[in-house]
mmCIF file of C-alpha atoms in Angstrom:
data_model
loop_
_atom_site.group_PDB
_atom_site.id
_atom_site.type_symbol
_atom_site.label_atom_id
_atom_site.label_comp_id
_atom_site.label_asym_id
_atom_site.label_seq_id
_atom_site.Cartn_x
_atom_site.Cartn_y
_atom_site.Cartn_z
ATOM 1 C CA UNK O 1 68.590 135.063 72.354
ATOM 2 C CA UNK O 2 67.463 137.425 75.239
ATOM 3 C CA UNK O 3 67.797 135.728 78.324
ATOM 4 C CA UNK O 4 64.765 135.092 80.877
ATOM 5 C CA UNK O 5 65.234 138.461 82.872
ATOM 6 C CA UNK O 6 65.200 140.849 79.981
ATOM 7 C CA UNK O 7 62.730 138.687 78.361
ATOM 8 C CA UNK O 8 60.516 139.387 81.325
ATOM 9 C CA UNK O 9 61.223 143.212 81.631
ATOM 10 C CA UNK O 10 60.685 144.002 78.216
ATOM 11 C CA UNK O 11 57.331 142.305 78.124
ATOM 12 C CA UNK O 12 56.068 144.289 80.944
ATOM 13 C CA UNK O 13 56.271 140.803 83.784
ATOM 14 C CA UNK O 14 59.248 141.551 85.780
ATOM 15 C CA UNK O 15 56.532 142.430 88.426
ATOM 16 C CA UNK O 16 54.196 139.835 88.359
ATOM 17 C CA UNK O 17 57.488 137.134 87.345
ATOM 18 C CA UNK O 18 58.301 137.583 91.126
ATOM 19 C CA UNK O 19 55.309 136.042 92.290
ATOM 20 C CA UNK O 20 53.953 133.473 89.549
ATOM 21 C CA UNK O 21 55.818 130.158 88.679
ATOM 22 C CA UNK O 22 57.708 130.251 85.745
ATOM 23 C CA UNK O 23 56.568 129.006 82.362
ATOM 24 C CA UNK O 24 58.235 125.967 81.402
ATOM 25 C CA UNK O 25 59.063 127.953 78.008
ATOM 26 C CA UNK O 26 60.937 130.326 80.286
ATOM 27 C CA UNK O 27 62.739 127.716 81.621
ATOM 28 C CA UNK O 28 66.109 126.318 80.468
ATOM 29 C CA UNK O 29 66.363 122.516 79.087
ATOM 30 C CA UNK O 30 68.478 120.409 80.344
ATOM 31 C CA UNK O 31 69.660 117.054 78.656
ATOM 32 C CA UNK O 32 66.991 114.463 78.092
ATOM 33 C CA UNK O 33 69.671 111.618 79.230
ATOM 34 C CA UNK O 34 72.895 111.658 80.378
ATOM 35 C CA UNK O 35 75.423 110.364 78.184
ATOM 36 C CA UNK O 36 77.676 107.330 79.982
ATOM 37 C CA UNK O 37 81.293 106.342 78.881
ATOM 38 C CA UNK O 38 82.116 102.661 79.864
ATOM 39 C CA UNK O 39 85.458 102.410 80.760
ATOM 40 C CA UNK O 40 86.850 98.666 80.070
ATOM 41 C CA UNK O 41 84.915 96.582 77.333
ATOM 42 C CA UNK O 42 85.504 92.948 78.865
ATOM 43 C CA UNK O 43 82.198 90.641 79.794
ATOM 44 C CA UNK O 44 80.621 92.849 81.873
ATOM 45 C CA UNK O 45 80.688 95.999 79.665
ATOM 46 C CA UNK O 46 80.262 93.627 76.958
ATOM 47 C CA UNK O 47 76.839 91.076 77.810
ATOM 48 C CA UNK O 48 75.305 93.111 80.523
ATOM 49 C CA UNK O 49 75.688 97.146 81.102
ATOM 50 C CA UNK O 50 76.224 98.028 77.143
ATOM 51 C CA UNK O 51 72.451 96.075 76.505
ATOM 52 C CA UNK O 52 71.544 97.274 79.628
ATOM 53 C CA UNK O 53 72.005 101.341 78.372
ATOM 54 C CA UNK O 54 69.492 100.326 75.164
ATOM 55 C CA UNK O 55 66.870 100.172 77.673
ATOM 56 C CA UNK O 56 67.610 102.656 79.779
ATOM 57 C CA UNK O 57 65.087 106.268 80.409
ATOM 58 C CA UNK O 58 67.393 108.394 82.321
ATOM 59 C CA UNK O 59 71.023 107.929 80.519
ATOM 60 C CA UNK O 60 72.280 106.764 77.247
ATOM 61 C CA UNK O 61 75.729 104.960 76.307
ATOM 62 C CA UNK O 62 77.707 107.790 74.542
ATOM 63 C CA UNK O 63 81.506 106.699 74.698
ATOM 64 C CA UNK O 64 83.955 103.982 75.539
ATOM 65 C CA UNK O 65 87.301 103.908 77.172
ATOM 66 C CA UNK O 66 89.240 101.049 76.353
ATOM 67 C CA UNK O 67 93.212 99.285 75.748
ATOM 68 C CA UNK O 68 91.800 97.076 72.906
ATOM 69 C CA UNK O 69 92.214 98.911 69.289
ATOM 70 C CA UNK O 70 90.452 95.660 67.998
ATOM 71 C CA UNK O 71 86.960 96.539 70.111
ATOM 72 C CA UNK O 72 86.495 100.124 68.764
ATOM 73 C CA UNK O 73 85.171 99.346 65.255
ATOM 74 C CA UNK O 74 82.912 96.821 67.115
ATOM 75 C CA UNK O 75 81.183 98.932 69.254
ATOM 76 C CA UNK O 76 81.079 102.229 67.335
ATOM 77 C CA UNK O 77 79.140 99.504 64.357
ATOM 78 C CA UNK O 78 77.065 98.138 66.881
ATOM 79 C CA UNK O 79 75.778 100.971 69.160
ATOM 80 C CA UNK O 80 76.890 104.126 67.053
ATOM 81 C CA UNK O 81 79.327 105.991 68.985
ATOM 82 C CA UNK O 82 81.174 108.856 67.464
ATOM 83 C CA UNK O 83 84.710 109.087 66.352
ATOM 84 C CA UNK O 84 85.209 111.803 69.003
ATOM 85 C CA UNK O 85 83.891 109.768 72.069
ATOM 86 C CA UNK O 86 86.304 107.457 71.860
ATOM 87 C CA UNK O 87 89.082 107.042 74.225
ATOM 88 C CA UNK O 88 92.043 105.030 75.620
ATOM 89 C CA UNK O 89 93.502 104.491 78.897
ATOM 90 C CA UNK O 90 96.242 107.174 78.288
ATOM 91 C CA UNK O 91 94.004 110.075 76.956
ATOM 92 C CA UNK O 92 90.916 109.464 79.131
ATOM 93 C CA UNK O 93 91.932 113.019 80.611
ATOM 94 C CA UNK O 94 90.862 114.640 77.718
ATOM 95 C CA UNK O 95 86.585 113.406 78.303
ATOM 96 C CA UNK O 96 86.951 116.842 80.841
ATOM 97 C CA UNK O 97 86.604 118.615 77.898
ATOM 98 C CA UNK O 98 83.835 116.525 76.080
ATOM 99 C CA UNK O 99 80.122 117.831 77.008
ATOM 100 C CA UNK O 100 78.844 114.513 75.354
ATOM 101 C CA UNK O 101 79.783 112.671 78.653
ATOM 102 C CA UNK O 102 78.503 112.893 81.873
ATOM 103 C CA UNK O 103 79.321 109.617 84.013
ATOM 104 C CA UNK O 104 82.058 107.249 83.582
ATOM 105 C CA UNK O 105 81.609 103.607 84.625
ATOM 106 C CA UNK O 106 84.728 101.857 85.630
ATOM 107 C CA UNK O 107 84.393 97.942 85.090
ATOM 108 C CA UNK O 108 87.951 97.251 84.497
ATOM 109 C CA UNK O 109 89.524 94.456 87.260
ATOM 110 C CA UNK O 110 89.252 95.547 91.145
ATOM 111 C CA UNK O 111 92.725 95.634 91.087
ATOM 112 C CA UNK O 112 92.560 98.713 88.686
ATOM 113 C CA UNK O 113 89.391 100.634 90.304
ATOM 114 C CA UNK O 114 91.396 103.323 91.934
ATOM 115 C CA UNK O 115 93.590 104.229 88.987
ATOM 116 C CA UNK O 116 90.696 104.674 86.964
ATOM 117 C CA UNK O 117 87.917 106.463 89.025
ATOM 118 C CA UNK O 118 90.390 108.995 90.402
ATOM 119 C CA UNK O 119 90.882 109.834 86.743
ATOM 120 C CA UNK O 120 87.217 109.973 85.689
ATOM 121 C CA UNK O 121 86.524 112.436 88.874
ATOM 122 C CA UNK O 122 89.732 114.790 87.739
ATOM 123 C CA UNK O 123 87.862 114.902 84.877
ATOM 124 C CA UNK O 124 84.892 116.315 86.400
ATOM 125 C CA UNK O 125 82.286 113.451 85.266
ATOM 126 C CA UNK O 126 80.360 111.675 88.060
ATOM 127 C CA UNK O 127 81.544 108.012 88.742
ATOM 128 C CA UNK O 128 79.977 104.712 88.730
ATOM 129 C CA UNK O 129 82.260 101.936 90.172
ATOM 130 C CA UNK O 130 81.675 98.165 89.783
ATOM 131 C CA UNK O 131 81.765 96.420 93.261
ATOM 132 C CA UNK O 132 84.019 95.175 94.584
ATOM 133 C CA UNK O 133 84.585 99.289 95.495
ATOM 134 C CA UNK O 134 88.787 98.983 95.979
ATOM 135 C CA UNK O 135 91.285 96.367 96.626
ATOM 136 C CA UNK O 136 91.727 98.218 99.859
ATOM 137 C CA UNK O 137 89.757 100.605 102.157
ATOM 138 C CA UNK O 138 92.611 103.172 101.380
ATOM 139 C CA UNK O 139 92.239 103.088 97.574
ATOM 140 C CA UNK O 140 88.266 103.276 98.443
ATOM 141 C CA UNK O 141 89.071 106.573 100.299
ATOM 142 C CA UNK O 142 91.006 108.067 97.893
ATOM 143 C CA UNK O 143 88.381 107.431 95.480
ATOM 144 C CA UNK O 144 85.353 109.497 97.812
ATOM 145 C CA UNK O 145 88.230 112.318 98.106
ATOM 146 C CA UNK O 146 88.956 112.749 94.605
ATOM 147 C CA UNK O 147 85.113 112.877 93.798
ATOM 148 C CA UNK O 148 84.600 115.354 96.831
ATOM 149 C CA UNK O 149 87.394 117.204 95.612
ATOM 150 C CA UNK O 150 86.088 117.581 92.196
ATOM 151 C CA UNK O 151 82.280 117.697 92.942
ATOM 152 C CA UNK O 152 81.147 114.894 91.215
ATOM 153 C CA UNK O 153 78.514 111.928 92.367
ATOM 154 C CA UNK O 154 80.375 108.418 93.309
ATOM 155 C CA UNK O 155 77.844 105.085 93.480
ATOM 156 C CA UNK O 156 78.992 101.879 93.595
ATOM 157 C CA UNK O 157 77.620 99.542 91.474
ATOM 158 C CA UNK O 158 75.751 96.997 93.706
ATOM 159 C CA UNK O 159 72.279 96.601 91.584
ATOM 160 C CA UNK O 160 71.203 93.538 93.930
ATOM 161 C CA UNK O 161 69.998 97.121 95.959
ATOM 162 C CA UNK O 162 68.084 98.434 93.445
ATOM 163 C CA UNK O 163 65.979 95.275 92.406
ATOM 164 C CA UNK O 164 62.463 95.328 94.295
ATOM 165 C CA UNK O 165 62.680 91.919 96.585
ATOM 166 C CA UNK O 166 65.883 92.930 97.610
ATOM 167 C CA UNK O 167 64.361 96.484 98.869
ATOM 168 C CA UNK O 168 61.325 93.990 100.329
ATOM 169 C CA UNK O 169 63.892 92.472 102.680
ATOM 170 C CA UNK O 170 66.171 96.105 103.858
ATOM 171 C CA UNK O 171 62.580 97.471 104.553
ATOM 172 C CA UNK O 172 61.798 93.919 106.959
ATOM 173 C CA UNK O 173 65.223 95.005 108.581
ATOM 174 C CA UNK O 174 63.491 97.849 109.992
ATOM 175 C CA UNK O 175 59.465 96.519 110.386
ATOM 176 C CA UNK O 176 60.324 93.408 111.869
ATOM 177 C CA UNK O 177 57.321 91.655 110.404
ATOM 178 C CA UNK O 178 58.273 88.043 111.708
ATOM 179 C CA UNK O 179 59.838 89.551 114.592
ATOM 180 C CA UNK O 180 63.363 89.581 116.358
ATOM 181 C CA UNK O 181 65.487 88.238 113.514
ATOM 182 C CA UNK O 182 67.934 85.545 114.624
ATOM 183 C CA UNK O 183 70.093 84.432 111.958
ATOM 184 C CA UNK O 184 70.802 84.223 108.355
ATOM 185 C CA UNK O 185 72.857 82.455 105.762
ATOM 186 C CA UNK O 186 74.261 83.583 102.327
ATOM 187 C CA UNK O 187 75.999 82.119 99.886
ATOM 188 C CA UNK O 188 77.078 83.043 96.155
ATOM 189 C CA UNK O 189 79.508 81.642 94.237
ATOM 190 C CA UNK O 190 79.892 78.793 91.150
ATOM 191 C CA UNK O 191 82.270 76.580 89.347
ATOM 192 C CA UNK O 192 85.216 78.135 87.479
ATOM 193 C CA UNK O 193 86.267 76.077 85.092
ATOM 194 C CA UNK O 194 88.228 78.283 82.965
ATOM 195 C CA UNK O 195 89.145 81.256 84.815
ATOM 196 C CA UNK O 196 89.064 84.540 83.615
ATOM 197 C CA UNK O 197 92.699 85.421 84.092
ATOM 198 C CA UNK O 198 92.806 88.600 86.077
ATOM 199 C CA UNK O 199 90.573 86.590 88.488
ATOM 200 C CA UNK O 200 93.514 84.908 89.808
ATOM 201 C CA UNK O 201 95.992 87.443 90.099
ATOM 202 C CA UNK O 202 96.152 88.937 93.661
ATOM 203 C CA UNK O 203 97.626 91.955 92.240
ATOM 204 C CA UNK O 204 94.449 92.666 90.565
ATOM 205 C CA UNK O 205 92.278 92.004 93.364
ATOM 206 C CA UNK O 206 91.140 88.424 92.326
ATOM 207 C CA UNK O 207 89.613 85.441 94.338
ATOM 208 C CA UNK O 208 86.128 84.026 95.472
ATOM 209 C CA UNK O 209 86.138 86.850 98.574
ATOM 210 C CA UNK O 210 86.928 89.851 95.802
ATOM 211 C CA UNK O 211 84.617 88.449 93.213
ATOM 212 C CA UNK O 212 81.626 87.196 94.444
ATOM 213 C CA UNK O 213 81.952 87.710 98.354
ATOM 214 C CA UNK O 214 80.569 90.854 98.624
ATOM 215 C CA UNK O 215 77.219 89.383 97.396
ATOM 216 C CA UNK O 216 77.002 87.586 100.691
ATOM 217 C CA UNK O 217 78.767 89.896 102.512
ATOM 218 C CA UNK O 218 77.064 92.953 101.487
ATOM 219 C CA UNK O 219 73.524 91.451 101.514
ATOM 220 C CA UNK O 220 74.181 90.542 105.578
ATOM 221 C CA UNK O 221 74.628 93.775 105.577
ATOM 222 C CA UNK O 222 71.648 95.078 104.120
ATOM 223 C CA UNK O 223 69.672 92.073 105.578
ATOM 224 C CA UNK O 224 70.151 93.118 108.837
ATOM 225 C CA UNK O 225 70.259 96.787 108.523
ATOM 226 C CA UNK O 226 73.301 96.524 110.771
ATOM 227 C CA UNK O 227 76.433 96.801 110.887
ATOM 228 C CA UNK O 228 78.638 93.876 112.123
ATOM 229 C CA UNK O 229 81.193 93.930 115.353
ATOM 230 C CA UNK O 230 83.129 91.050 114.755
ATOM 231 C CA UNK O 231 84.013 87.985 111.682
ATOM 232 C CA UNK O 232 85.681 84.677 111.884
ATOM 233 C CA UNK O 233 87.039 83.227 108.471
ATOM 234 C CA UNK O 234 88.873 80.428 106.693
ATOM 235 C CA UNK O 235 89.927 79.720 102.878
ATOM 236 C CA UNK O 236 89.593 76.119 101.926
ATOM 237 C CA UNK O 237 91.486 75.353 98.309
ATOM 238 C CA UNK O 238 90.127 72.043 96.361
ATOM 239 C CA UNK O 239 92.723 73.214 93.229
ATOM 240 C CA UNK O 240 96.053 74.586 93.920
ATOM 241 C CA UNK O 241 97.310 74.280 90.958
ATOM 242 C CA UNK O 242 95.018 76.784 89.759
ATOM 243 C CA UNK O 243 94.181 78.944 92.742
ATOM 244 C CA UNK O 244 97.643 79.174 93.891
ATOM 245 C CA UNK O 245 97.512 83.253 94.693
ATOM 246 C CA UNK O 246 94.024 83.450 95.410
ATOM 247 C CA UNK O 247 91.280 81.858 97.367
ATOM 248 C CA UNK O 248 89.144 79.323 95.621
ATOM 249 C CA UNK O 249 86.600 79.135 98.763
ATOM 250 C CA UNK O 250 86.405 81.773 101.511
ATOM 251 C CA UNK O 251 83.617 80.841 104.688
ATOM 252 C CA UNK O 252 82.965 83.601 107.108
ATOM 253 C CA UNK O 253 80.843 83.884 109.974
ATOM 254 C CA UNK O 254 79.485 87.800 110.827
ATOM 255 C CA UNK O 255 78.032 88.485 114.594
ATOM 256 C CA UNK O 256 75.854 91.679 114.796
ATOM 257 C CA UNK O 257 74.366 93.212 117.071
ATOM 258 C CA UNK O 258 71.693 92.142 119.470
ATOM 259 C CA UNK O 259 73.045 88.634 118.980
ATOM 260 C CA UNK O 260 72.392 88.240 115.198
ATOM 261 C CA UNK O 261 75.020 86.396 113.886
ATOM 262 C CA UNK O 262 74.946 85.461 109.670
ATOM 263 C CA UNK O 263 76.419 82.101 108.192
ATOM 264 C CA UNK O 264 78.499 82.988 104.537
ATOM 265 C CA UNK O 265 80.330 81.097 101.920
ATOM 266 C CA UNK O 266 81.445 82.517 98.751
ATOM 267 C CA UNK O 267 83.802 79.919 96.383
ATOM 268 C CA UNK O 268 84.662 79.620 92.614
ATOM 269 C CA UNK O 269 84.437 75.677 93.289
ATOM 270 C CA UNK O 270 80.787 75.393 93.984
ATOM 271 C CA UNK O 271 77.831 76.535 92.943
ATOM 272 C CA UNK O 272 75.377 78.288 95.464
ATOM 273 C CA UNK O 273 72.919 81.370 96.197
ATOM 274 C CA UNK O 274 70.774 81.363 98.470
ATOM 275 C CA UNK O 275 69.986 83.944 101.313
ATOM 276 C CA UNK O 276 67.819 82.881 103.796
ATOM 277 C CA UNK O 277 66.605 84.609 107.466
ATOM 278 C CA UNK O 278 65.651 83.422 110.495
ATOM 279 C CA UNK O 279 63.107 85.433 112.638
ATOM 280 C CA UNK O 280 60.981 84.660 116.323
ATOM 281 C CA UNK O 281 58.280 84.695 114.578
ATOM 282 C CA UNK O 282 59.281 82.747 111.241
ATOM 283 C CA UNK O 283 61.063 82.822 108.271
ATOM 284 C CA UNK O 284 62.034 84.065 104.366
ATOM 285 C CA UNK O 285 64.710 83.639 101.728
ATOM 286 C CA UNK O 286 65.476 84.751 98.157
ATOM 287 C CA UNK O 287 66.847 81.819 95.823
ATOM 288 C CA UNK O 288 68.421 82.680 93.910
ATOM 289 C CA UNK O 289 69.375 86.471 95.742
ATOM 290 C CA UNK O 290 71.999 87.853 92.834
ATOM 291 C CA UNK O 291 71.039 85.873 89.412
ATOM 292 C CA UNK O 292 70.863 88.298 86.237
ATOM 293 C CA UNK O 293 67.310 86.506 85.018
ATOM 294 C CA UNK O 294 65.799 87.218 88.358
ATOM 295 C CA UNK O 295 65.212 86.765 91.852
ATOM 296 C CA UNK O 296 62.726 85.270 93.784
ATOM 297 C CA UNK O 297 61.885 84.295 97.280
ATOM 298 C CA UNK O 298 59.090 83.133 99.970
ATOM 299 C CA UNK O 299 57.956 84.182 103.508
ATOM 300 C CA UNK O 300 57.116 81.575 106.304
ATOM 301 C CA UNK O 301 53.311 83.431 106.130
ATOM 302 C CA UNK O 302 53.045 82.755 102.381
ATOM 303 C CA UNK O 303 54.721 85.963 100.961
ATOM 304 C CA UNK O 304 55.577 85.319 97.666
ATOM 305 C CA UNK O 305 58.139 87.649 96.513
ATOM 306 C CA UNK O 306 57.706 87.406 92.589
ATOM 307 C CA UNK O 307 60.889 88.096 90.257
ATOM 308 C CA UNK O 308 61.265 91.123 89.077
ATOM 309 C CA UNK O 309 60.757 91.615 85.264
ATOM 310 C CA UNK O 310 62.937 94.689 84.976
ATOM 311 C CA UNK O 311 66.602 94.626 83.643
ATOM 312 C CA UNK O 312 68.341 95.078 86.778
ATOM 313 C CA UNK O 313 71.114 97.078 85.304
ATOM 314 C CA UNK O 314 69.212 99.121 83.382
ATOM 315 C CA UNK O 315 67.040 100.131 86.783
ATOM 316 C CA UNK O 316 70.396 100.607 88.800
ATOM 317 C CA UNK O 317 71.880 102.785 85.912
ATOM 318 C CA UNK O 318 68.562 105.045 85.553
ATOM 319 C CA UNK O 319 68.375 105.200 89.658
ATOM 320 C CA UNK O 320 71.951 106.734 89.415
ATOM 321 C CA UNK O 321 71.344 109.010 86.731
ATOM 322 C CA UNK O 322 68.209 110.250 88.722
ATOM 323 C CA UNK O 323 70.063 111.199 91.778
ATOM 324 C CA UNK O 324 72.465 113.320 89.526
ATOM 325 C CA UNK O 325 70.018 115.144 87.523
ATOM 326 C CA UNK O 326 68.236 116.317 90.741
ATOM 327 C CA UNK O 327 70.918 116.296 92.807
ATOM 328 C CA UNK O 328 69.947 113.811 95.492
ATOM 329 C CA UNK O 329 71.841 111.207 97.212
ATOM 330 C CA UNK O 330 72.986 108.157 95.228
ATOM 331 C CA UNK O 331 71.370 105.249 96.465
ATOM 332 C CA UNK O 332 75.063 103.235 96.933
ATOM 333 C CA UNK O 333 77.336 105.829 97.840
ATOM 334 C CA UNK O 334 80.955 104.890 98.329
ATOM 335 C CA UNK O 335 80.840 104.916 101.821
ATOM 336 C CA UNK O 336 78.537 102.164 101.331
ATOM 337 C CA UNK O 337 81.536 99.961 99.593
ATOM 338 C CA UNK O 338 84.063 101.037 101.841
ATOM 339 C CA UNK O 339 82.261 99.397 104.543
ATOM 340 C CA UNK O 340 82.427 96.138 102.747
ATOM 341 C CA UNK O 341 86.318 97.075 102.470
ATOM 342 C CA UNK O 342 86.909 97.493 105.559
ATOM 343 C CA UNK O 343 85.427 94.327 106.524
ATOM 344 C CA UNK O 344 86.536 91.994 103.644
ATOM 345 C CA UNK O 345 90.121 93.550 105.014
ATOM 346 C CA UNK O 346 89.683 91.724 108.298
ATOM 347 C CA UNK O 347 87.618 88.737 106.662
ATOM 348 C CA UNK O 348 91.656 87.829 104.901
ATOM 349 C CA UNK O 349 93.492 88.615 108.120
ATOM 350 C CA UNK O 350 91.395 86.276 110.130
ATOM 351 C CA UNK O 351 91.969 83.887 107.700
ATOM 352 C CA UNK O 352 95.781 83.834 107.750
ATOM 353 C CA UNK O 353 95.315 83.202 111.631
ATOM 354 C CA UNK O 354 94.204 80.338 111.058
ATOM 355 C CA UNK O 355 90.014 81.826 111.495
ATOM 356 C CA UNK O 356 91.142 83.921 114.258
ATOM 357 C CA UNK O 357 87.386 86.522 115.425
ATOM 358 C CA UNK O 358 88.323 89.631 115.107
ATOM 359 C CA UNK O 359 86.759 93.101 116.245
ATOM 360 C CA UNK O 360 85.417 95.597 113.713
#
């Protein structure tokens, strides 16, 4: 096939082509969806982000990366994946040379994030990362290098920031609609009773603060629009014999700046979420702030703030695939969950002095 400039001189347009747009026929086509690998078939994969890519606009699951033989039948039956878009841990390398594949989401345990999305971004495919980012704020900044390196888009994959009420409340952080906010609590956790494994393996970045923490954490982030200068924290363990490497319940108090200071709890021994603010001029919450089926909320002026009917994954996924197919900025970069790193870092060492406040 010609391409578009001889095209153009051999029809006589090269002239006018200078100055008038270009017909779309002219133009080349890129992919109608990009085509996502999941990389680690447990719950997640499994229940939420595999259903989630059936209802999708923007990207498609195309492939699977996975340890467990047993799974592959399964999931090339259920959602039709080809022979050659299936990998393993070992020969993941080899998706660099697949065209099929675009992004590669890593939802294998925290403990294993690093590993994994260096890999994917050697491989030249844009990376989504479950949250928590890293165990560490290291492993989180090797991760941003090796993408940088390799030219490839890194988001994190917090979706509470891509659901609508949850956008109501970062857009309040900068309006101010009930005035000087004050304070706020938030809390997220429930009752494990069994455990996934990995979940209470320090090695593998388990416990409540890993887990669910950054729910609270990062939403008193995004709450306030701020960033916070200093945390005070304690573990409290109700079952030893179970949580013996890991903490069951982690409390932690944030103080921002202008004297906003947020109340958070995050535990596998309770059940709780709830995010609630305090302004001068009144009040609002979400309850719950993180559920799958929804999330809802009031204002002290009578704001309802209506769940939103949308799968939640399926809007984060398609946001993602947006910013890569025009090239903007990814609504959760990685800097975003290095932050949360760098403070859940500090939210353990002021916990093993005994709920010491420490700078950040």
């Amino acid at each position: 096939m010609q391409d578009r400039r001889t095209f153009i001189k051999k029809s006589g347009l090269f002239v006018a082509a200078t100055t008038l747009p270009i017909p779309n026929f002219l133009l080349p086509k890129n992919k109608e969806k990009l085509g996502v690998a999941l990389l680690g078939l447990g719950n997640y994969s499994t229940g939420q982000l595999a259903p989630a890519l059936q209802e999708t606009d923007y990207c498609e699951l195309r492939g699977i990366v996975t340890g467990s033989p047993e799974k592959i039948p399964v999931w090339q039956k259920k959602y039709g994946i080809k022979d050659q878009n299936v990998y393993n841990y070992e020969n993941m390398g080899d998706i660099a040379n697949n065209d099929e594949i675009d992004v590669i989401y890593i939802v294998v345990p925290t403990g294993l994030h690093a590993k994994y999305a260096i890999k994917a971004a050697n491989a030249g495919k844009h990376v989504w990362c479950e949250k928590p980012m890293a165990k560490t704020s290291k492993e989180c900044r090797q991760i941003i290098e090796a993408c940088n390196k390799n030219g490839v888009k890194l988001s994190i994959g917090y979706r509470m920031q891509h659901e609508k009420n949850t956008q109501t409340l970062m857009k309040w952080a900068e309006t101010k609609p009930f005035g000087k906010m004050k304070n706020l609590k938030a809390e997220a956790g429930y009752y494990g009773d069994p455990m996934n494994p990995w979940k209470l393996e320090k090695e593998m970045g388990g416990g409540a603060m890993y887990d669910m923490g950054v729910y609270p954490l990062n939403a008193a982030r995004y709450t306030t629009g701020l960033e916070p200068i200093s945390v005070s924290a304690k573990h409290i363990t109700n079952r030893p014999e179970i949580f013996n490497e890991v903490d069951e319940t982690t409390v932690f108090d944030l103080e921002f700046p202008n004297g906003i200071t947020a109340n958070c709890r995050t535990s596998f021994g309770e059940s709780m979420n709830n995010l609630e603010t305090n302004c001068d001029n009144g009040w609002y919450y979400l309850r719950p702030f993180q559920s799958y089926s929804g999330v809802k909320g009031k204002a002290s002026d009578g704001t309802v703030l209506a769940p939103f009917r949308k799968n939640q994954q399926a809007v984060q996924m398609d946001d993602d695939a947006l910013a890569i197919i025009n090239d903007k900025k990814v609504m959760v970069p990685g800097e975003d969950g290095l932050k949360d790193i760098i403070i859940l870092e500090k939210i353990y060492e002021s916990a093993s002095k005994n709920g010491e406040r420490l700078s950040l």
